[in-house]
Coordinates of C-alpha atoms and ligand atoms in Angstrom, one line a residue:
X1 CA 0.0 24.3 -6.8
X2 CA -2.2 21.4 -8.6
X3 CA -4.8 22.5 -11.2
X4 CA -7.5 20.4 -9.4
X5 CA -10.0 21.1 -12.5
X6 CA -7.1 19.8 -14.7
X7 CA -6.7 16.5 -13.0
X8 CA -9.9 15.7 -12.0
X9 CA -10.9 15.6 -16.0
X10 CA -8.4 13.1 -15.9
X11 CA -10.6 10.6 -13.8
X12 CA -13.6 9.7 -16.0
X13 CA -15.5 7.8 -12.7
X14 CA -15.5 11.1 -10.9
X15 CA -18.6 12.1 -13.4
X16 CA -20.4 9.3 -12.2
X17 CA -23.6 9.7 -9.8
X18 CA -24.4 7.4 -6.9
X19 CA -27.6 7.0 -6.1
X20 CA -28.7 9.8 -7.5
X21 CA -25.8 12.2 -6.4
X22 CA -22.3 13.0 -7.7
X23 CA -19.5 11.0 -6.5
X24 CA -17.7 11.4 -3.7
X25 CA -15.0 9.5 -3.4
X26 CA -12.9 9.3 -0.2
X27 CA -12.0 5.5 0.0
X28 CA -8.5 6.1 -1.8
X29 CA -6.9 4.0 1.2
X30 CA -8.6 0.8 -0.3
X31 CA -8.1 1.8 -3.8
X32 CA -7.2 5.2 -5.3
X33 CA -8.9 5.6 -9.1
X34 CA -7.0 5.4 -12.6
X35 CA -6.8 8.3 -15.0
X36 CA -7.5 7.9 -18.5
X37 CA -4.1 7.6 -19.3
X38 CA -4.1 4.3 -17.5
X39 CA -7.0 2.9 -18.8
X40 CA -5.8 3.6 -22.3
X41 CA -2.4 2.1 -21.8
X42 CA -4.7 -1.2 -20.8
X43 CA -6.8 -1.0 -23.8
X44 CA -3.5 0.0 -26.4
X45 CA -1.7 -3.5 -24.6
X46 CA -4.7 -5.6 -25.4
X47 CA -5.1 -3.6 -29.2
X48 CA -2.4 -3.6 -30.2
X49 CA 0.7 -5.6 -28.8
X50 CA -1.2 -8.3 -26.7
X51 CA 2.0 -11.5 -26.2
X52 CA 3.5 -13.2 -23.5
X53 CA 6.6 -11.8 -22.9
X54 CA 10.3 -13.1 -22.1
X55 CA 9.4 -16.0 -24.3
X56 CA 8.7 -14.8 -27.9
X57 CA 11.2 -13.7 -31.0
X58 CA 7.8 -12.4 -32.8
X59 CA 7.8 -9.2 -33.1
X60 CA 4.4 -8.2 -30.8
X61 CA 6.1 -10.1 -27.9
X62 CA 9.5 -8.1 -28.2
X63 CA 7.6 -4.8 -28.0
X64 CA 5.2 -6.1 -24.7
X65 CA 8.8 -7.3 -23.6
X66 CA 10.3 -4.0 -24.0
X67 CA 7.4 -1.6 -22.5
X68 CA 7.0 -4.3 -19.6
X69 CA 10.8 -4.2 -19.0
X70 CA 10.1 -0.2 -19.3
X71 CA 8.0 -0.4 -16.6
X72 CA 10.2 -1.9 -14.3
X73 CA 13.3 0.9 -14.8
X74 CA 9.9 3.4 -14.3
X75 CA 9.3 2.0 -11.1
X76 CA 13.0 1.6 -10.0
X77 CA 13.5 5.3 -10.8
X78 CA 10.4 5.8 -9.0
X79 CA 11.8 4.9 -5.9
X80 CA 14.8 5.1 -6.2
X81 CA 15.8 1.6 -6.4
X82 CA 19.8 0.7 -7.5
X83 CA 18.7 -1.7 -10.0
X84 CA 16.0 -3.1 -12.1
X85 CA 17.1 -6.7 -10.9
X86 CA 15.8 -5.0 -7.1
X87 CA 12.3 -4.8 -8.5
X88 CA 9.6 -7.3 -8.4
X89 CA 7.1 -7.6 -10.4
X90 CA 3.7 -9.2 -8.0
X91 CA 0.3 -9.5 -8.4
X92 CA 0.1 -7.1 -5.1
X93 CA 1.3 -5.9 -2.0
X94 CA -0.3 -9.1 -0.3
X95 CA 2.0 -11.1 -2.6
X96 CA 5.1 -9.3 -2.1
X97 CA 4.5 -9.9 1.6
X98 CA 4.0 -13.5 1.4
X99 CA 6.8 -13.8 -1.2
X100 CA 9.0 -12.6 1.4
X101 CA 7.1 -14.4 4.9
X102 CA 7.4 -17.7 2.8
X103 CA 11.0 -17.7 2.0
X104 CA 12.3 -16.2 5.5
X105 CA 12.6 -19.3 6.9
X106 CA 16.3 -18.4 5.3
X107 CA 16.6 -15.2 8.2
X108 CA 14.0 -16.5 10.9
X109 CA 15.7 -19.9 12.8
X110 CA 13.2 -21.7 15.7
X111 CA 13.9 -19.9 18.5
X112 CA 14.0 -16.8 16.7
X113 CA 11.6 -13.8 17.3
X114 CA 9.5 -11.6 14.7
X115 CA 8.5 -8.0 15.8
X116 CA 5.3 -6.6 14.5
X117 CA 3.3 -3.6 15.1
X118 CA 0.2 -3.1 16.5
X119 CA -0.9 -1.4 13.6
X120 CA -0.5 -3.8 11.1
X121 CA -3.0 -4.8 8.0
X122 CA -4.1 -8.6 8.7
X123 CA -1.9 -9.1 5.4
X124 CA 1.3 -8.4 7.4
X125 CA 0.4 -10.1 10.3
X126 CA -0.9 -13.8 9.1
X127 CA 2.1 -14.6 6.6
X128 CA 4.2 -14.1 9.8
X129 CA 2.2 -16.1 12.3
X130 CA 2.4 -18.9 9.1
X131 CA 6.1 -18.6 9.5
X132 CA 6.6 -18.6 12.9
X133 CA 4.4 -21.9 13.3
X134 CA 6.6 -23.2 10.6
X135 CA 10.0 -22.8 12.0
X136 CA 9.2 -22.3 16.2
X137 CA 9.8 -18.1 16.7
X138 CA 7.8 -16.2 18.4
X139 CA 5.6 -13.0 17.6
X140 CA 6.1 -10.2 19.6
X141 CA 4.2 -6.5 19.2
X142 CA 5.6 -3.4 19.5
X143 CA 2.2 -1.6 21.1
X144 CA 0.5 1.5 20.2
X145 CA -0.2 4.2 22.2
X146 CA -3.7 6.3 22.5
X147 CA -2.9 8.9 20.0
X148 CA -2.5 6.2 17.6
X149 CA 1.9 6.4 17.5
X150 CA 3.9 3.7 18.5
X151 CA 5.7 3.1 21.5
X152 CA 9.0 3.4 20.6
X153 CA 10.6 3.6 23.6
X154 CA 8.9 -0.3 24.0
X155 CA 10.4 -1.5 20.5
X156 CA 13.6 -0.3 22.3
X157 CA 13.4 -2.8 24.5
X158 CA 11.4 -5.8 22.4
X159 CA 14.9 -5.7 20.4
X160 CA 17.3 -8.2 21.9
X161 CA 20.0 -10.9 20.7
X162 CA 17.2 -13.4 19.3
X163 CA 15.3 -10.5 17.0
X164 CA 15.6 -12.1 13.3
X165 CA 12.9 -9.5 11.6
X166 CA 11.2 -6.9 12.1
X167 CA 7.9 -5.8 10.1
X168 CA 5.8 -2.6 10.3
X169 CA 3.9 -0.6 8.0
X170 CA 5.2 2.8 6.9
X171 CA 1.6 4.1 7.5
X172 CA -1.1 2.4 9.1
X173 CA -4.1 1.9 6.5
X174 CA -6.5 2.1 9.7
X175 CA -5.7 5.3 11.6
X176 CA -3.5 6.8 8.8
X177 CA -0.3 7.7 11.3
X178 CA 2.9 7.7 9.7
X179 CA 4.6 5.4 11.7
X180 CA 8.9 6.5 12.2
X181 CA 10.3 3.8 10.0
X182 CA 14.0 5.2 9.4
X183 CA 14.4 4.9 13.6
X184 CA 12.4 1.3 13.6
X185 CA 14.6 0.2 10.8
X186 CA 18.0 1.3 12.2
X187 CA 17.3 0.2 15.6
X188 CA 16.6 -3.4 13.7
X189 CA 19.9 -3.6 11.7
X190 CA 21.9 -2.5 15.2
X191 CA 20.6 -6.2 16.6
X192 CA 21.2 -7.7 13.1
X193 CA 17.5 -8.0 11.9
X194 CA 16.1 -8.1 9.0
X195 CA 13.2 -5.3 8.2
X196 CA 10.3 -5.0 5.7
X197 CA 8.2 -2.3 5.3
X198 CA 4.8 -2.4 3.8
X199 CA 4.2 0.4 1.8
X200 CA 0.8 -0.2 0.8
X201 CA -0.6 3.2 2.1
X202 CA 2.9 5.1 1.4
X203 CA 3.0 4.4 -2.1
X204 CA 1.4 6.8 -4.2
X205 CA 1.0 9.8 -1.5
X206 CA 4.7 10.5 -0.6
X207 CA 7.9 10.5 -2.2
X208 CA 9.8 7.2 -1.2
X209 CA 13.4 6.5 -1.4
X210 CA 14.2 3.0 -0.4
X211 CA 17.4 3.3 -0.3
X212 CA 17.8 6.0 2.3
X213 CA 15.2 4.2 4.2
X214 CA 17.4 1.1 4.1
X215 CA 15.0 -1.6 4.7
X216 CA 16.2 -4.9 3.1
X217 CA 12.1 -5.4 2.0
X218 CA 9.6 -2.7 0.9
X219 CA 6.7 -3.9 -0.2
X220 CA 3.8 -1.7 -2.5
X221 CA -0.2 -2.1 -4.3
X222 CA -0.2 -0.8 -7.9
X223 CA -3.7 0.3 -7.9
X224 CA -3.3 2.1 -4.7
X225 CA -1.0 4.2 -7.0
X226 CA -3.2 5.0 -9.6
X227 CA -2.3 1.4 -11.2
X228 CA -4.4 -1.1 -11.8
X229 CA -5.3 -4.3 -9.4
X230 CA -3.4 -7.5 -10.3
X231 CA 0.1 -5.9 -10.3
X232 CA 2.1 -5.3 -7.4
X233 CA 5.9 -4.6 -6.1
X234 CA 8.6 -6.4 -4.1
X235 CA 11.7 -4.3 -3.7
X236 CA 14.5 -5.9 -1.7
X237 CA 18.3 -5.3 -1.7
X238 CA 20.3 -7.4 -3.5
X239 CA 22.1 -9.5 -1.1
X240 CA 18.3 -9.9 0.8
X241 CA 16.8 -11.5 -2.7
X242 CA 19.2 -13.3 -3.6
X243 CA 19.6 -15.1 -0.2
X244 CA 15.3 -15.7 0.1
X245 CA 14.4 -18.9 -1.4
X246 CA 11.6 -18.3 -4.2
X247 CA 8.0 -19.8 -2.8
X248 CA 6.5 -20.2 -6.4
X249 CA 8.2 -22.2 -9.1
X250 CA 7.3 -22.3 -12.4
X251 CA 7.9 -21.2 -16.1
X252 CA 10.5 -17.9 -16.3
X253 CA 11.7 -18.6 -12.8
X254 CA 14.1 -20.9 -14.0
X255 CA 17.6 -21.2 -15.0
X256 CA 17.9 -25.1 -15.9
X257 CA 15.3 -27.8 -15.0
X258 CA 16.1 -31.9 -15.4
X259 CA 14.4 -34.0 -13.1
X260 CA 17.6 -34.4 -10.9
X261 CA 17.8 -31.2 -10.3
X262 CA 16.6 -27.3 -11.3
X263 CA 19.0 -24.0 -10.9
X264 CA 17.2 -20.8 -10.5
X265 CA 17.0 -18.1 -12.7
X266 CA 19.2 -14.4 -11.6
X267 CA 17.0 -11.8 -10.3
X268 CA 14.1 -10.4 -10.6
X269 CA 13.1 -13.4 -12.6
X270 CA 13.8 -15.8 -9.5
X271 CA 10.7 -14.6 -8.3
X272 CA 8.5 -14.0 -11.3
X273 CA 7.0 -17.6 -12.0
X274 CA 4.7 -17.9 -14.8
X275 CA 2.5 -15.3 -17.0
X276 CA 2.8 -11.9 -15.2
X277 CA -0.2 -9.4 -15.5
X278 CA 1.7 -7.6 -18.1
X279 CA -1.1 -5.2 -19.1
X280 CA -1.1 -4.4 -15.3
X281 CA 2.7 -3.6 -15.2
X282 CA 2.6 -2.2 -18.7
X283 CA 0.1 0.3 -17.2
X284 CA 1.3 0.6 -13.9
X285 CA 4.3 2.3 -15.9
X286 CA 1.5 5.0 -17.3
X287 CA 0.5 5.2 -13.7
X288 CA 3.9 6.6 -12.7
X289 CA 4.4 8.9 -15.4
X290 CA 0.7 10.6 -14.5
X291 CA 2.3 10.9 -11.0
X292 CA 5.4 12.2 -11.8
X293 CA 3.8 14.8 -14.1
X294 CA 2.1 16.2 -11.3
X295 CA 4.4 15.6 -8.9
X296 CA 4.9 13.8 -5.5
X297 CA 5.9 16.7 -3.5
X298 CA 2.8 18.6 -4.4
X299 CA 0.5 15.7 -4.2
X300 CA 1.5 15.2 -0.8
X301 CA 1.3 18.7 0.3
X302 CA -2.2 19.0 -1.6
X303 CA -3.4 15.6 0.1
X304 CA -2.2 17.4 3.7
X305 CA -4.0 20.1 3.3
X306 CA -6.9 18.1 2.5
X307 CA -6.4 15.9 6.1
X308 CA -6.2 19.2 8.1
X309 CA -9.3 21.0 6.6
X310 CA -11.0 17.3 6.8
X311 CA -9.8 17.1 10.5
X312 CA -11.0 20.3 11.4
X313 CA -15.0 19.6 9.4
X314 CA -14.9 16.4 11.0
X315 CA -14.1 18.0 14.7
X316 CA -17.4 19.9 14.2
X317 CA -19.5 17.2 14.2
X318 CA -21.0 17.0 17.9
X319 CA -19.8 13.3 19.3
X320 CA -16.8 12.8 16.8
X321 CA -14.1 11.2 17.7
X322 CA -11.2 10.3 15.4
X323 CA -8.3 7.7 15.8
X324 CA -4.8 8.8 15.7
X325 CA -5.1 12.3 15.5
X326 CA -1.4 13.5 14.7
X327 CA 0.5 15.6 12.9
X328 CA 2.6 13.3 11.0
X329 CA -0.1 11.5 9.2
X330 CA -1.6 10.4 5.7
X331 CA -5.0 12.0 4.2
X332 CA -6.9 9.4 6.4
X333 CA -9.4 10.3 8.9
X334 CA -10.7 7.1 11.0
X335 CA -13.8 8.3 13.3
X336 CA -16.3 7.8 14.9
X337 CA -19.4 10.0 15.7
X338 CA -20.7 9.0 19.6
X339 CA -21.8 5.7 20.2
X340 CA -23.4 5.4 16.5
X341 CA -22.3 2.1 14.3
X342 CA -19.8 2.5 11.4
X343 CA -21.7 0.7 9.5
X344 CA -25.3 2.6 9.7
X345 CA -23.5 5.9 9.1
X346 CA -21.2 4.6 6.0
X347 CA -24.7 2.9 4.4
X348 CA -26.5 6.6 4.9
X349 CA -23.5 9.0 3.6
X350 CA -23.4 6.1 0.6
X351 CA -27.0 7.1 -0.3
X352 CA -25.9 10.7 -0.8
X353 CA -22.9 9.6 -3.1
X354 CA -20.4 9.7 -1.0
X355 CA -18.2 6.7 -0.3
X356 CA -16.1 6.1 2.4
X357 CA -15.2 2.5 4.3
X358 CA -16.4 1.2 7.4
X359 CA -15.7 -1.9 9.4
X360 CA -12.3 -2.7 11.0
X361 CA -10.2 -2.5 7.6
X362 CA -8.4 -5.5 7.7
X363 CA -7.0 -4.6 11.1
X364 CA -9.1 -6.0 13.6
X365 CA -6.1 -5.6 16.4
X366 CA -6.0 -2.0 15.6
X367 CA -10.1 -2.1 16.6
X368 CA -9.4 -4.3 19.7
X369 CA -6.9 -2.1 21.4
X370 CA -9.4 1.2 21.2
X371 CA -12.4 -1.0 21.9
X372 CA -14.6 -0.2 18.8
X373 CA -16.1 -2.5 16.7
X374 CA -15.1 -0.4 13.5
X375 CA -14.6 3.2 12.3
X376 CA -15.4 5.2 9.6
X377 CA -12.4 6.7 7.1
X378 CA -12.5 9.1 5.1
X379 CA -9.3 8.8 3.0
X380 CA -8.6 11.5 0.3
X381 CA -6.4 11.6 -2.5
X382 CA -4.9 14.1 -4.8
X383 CA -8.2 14.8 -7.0
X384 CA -10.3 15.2 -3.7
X385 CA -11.4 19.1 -3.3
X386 CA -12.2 20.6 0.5
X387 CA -15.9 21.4 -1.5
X388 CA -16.4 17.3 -1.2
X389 CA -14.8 17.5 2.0
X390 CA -17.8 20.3 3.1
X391 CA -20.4 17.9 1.6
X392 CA -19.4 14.3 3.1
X393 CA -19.5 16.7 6.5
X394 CA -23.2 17.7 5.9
X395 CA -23.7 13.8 5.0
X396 CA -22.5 12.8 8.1
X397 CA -24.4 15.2 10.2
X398 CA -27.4 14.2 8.2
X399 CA -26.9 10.4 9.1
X400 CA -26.0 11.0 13.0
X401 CA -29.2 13.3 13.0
X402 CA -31.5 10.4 12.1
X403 CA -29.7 8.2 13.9
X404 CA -29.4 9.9 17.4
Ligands
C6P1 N1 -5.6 -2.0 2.5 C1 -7.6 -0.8 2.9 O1 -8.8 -0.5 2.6 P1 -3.5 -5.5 -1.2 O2 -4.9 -5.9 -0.8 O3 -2.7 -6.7 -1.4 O4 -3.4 -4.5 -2.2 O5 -2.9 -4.7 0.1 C2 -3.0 -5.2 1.4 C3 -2.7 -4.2 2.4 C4 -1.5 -4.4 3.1 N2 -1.1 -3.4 4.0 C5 -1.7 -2.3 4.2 C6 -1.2 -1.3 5.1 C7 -2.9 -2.1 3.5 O6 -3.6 -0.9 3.6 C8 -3.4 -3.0 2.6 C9 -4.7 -2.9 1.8 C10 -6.9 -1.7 1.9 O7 -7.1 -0.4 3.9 C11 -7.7 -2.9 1.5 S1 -8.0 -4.0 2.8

């Protein structure tokens, strides 16, 4: 059981009004909100220990070396990662992605085909389209079917001799369906593909342990964890890193540079060129602590019961219609209310305080395939309360009224 009143004194923006009303904040899918303990480990970097680190024998740069390197064992441990050497320090899940698309010319030979979802975020699709173009493979979708799961039994079949990777998002950011990764990434490894799974949606609102999932890439967002932007995660085994070529080069990365030639540095460092954000991964470290204070078991179970009372409120609203309405699901609600736009409806609930996203969330495929223009989504996170839920509701009603 989570003391909601507790943790949501935590969160200093959820005292803020909006237009005149008290916040309401359900758009934790595009970025969840930091407690104070994260905003204070920012300010206490830039106080008191502000350095570059890696570089420095001064003393202010040994201790930002030492809490950014304690980060990185926070976030191994986090998810339960072999080895600190396994975890990349990015400036975001889009990052990690391309880190990896860039370099997989090493796994992905002309000829070659990449499998993607349906489902995917535009930042998982267009680093692989980049690649295929590159080296000649071909992009091939595993479809999704109405009630917003894929079809597996046609990844079944898309798998074949000439599969080199396969790439799908542990849960889709625009209907919110967990999508079953452990079979997707099993199936891969049986035809000798490579897999990465973005985690962008995952991290933060389930407990996540890379290595029974066994992908050779897992890819996460700091601030959708309760971090802040600008930091981000690239986990990959070991043999997977050290065989994809870095796509940056620069200062740190390196092991020897002459103009003849330049060696690479061991991991992670291979793939950490220049200044990182280390305030970011210095507080992304406070971000994990927060979570594992409360707990990821009961932050998810808390954030379910939130989807199925928020299912339930939404069902009552005469017209609605919501996308990928399963079981096994995140705390995000895509919807639509009759024929009414997105857009008109988010802009009217957003005068009453209450914020949720509209549009086709970076995943205009997912829009094309059920022939909307955009949906609403209401995504909730730990802090949410079903009292919030019960006013975006009367919100929503209020906005279809005047606009039916
Ligand atoms: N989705 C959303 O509102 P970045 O922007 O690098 O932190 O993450 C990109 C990304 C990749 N994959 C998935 C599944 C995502 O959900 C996101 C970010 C936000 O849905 C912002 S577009």
């Amino acid at each position: 059981m989570l003391d909601i009143k507790k943790i949501r004194a935590d969160f200093p923006i959820l005292n803020r009004k909006v237009n005149g009303h008290s916040l309401i904040y359900f758009d934790n899918a595009a970025t969840s909100q930091k407690p104070q303990q994260v905003i204070d480990k920012i300010v206490e970097y830039y106080t008191l220990y502000n350095a570059n680190i890696h570089r420095g024998v001064h003393a202010l740069s040994q201790e930002a070396t030492d809490l950014f390197e304690e980060s990185r064992e926070k976030v191994r441990a986090f998810f339960n990662i072999a080895h600190t050497k396994q975890v990349i320090f990015t400036s975001g899940n889009t990052h990690s992605i391309n880190a990896v698309a860039n370099g997989a010319h090493a796994f992905v030979k002309k000829g070659d085909e990449v499998i993607l979802s349906a489902v995917e975020h535009h930042s998982n699709i267009v680093p692989w389209q980049m690649l295929c173009e590159r080296v000649g493979a071909t992009i091939k979708i595993i479809p999704v079917l109405d009630n917003g799961e894929l079809d597996m039994a046609t990844y079944h079949q898309l798998l074949n001799a000439k599969t080199a990777f396969v790439v799908v998002n542990h849960i889709s950011n625009a209907l919110g369906v967990t999508n079953p990764v452990k079979e997707i990434i099993d199936a891969a490894h049986q035809h000798g593909a490579m897999t990465l799974i973005d985690g962008a949606q995952s991290c933060g609102h389930m407990k996540i342990d890379v290595q029974a999932l066994n992908a050779d890439f897992y890819t996460m967002a700091g601030h959708k964890m309760c971090g802040p932007t600008g930091i981000g995660i690239l986990y990959g085994k070991e043999d997977a890193l050290n065989a994809l070529p870095p796509y940056q080069g620069g200062g740190e990365m390196i092991d020897q540079v002459s103009f003849e030639k330049t060696t690479y540095a061991g991991l992670p460092h291979k793939f950490e060129a220049g200044t990182p954000n280390i305030a970011g991964g210095i507080a992304l470290g406070a971000a994990i602590d927060y979570l594992n204070e409360i707990g990821m078991d009961d932050i998810a179970a808390y954030e379910n019961e939130l989807l199925i009372y928020g299912t339930e409120q939404i069902k009552t609203i005469p017209g609605a219609k919501i996308y990928g309405d399963v079981t096994d699901k995140a705390a995000v609600i895509s919807f639509n209310v009759a024929s009414l736009h997105p857009y008109d409806i988010g802009t009217i609930v957003d005068k009453l305080g209450v914020a949720v996203r509209t549009g086709h969330h970076c995943a205009q495929p997912v829009m094309e395939r059920y022939q909307v223009p955009g949906t609403i989504r209401a995504s909730f996170a730990f802090y949410n309360t079903k009292e919030e839920i019960d006013v975006m509701v009367q919100a929503l009603q209020r906005a279809v009224n005047m606009l039916s």
